[in-house]
XYZ file of C-alpha atoms in Angstrom:
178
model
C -22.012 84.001 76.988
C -22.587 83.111 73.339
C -25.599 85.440 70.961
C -27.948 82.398 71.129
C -28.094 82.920 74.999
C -28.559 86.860 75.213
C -31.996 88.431 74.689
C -32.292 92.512 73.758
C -34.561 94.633 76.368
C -37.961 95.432 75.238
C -38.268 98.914 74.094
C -37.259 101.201 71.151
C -33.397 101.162 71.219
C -31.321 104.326 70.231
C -29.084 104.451 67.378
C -25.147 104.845 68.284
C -24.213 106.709 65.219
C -20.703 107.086 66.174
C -20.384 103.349 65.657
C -22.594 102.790 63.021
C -22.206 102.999 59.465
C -23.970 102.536 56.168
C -21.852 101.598 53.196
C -22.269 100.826 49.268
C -19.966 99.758 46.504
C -20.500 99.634 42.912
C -18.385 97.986 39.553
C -17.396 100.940 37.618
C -16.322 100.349 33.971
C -16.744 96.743 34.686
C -12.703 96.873 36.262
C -13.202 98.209 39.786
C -15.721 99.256 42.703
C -16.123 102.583 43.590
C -17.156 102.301 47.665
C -18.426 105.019 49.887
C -20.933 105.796 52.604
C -24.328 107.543 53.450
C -23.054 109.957 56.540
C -26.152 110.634 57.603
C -28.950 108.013 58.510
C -31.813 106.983 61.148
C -32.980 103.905 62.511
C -36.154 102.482 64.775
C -35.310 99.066 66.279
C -38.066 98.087 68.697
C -38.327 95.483 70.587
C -41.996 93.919 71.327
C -42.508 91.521 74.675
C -42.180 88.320 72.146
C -38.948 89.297 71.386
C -39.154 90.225 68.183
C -37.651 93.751 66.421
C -39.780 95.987 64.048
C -37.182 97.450 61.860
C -37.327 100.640 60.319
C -34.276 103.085 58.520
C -34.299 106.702 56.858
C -30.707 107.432 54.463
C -30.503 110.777 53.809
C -29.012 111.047 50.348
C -27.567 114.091 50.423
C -25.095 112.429 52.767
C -23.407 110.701 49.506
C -19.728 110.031 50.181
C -16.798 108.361 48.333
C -13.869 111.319 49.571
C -14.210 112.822 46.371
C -16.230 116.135 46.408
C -16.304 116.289 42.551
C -17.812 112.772 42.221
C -19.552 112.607 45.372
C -21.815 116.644 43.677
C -22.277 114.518 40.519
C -23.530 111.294 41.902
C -26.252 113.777 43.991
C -27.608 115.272 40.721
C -30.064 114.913 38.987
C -27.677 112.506 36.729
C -27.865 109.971 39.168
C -29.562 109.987 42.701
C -31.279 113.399 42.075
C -31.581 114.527 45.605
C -33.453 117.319 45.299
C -36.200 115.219 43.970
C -35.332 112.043 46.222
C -34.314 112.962 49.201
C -34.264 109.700 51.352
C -34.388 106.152 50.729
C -36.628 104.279 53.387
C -36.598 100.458 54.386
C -39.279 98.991 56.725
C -39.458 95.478 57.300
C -42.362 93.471 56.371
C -42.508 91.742 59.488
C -41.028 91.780 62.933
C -38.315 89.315 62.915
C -36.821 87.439 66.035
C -32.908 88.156 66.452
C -30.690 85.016 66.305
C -26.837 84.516 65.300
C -28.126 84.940 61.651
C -30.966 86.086 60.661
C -32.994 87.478 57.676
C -34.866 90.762 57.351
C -37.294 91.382 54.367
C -38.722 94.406 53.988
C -39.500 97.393 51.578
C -37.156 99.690 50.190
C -39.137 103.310 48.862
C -36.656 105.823 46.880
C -38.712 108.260 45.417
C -41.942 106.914 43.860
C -40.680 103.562 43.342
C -41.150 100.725 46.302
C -39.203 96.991 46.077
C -38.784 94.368 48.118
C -35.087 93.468 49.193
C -33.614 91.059 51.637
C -30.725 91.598 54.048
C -28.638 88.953 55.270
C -28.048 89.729 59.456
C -25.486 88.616 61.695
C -26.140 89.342 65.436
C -22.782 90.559 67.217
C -24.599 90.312 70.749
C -24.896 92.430 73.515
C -21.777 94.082 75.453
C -21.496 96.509 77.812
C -20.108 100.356 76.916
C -17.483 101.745 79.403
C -20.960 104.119 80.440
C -22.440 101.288 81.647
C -24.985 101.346 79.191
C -25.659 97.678 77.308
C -25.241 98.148 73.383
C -25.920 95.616 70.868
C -24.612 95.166 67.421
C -25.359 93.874 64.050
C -23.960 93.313 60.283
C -25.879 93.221 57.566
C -25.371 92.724 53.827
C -27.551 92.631 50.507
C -28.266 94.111 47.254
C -30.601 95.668 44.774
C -30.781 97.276 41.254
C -30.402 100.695 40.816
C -32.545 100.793 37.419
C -35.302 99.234 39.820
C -35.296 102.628 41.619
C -35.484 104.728 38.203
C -31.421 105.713 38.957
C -29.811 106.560 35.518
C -31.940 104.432 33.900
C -30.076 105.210 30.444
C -26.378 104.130 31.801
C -25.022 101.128 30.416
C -24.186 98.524 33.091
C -20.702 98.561 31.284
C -19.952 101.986 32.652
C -21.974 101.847 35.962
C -23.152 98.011 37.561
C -26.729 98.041 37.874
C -25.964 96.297 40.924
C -25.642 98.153 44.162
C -23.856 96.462 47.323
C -24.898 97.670 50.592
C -23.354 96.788 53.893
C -24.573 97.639 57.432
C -23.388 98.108 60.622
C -25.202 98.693 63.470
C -24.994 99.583 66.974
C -27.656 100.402 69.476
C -28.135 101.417 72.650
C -30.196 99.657 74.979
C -33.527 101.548 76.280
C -33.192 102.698 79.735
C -35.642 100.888 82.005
């Protein structure tokens, strides 16, 4: 069965955060990226009687993590992200969009005070069924969006930190139980 011919339950489906992950990279100096991940993160992914998703995820920032501690503390300052000032970053979509192979989602990113629109390129892995029994469903998505947007060292030259910030997604979730 091919992604075009599967349909996702109605309901609110669960996050599988042991197969999920949300990922970043950034140029550094201009020579190489500097990747890492947010470890800790919610999503709402409901699913109205149309079909279509409302779309909804909290990153909590204090979850910064590129496997190195002394980078990782710095980034979280005030320097950079400032957690204790900005705790999360939130994204809710604009509009409920209908899942197909590949998809867009537009939507509103908040970081602090600051709210801008991105859009993230989706690709729908389909539906499969865990070893539990329990259906899951997956997605992929990509997109980007300026860090001096978000007030984020607003004084560091692009040269030594890209103003642009690469996200990647991956998603699983669980299918509500009927």
């Amino acid at each position: 069965m091919t992604t075009s011919e599967q349909t996702l339950a109605t309901g609110a489906w669960a996050l599988d955060p042991a197969h999920s992950s949300v990922n970043f990279s950034v140029r550094h100096l201009g020579i190489s990226k500097v990747r890492g991940r947010f470890n800790n993160f919610e999503t709402s992914f409901v699913v109205d009687e149309a079909g279509t998703a409302t779309i909804e995820a909290t990153i909590h920032l204090d979850s910064f993590d590129t496997g190195n501690e002394g980078r990782d503390n710095h980034v979280r300052s005030a320097d950079l992200l400032d957690v204790e000032k900005r705790p999360t970053l939130h994204f809710k979509a604009s509009e409920p969009v209908q899942v197909a192979e590949e998809f867009e989602v537009t939507g509103d990113v908040t970081l602090g005070g600051v709210t801008k629109p991105i859009t993230l390129e989706v690709e729908w892995g389909g539906v499969q069924q865990h070893g539990d029994g329990s259906n899951h469903a997956g997605f992929s998505a990509t997109g980007s969006f300026k860090r001096s947007e978000f007030d984020v060292a607003p004084g560091l030259p692009n040269a030594m930190l890209s103003d642009k910030i690469a996200i990647e997604l991956d998603i699983q979730l669980v299918e509500p139980k009927a």
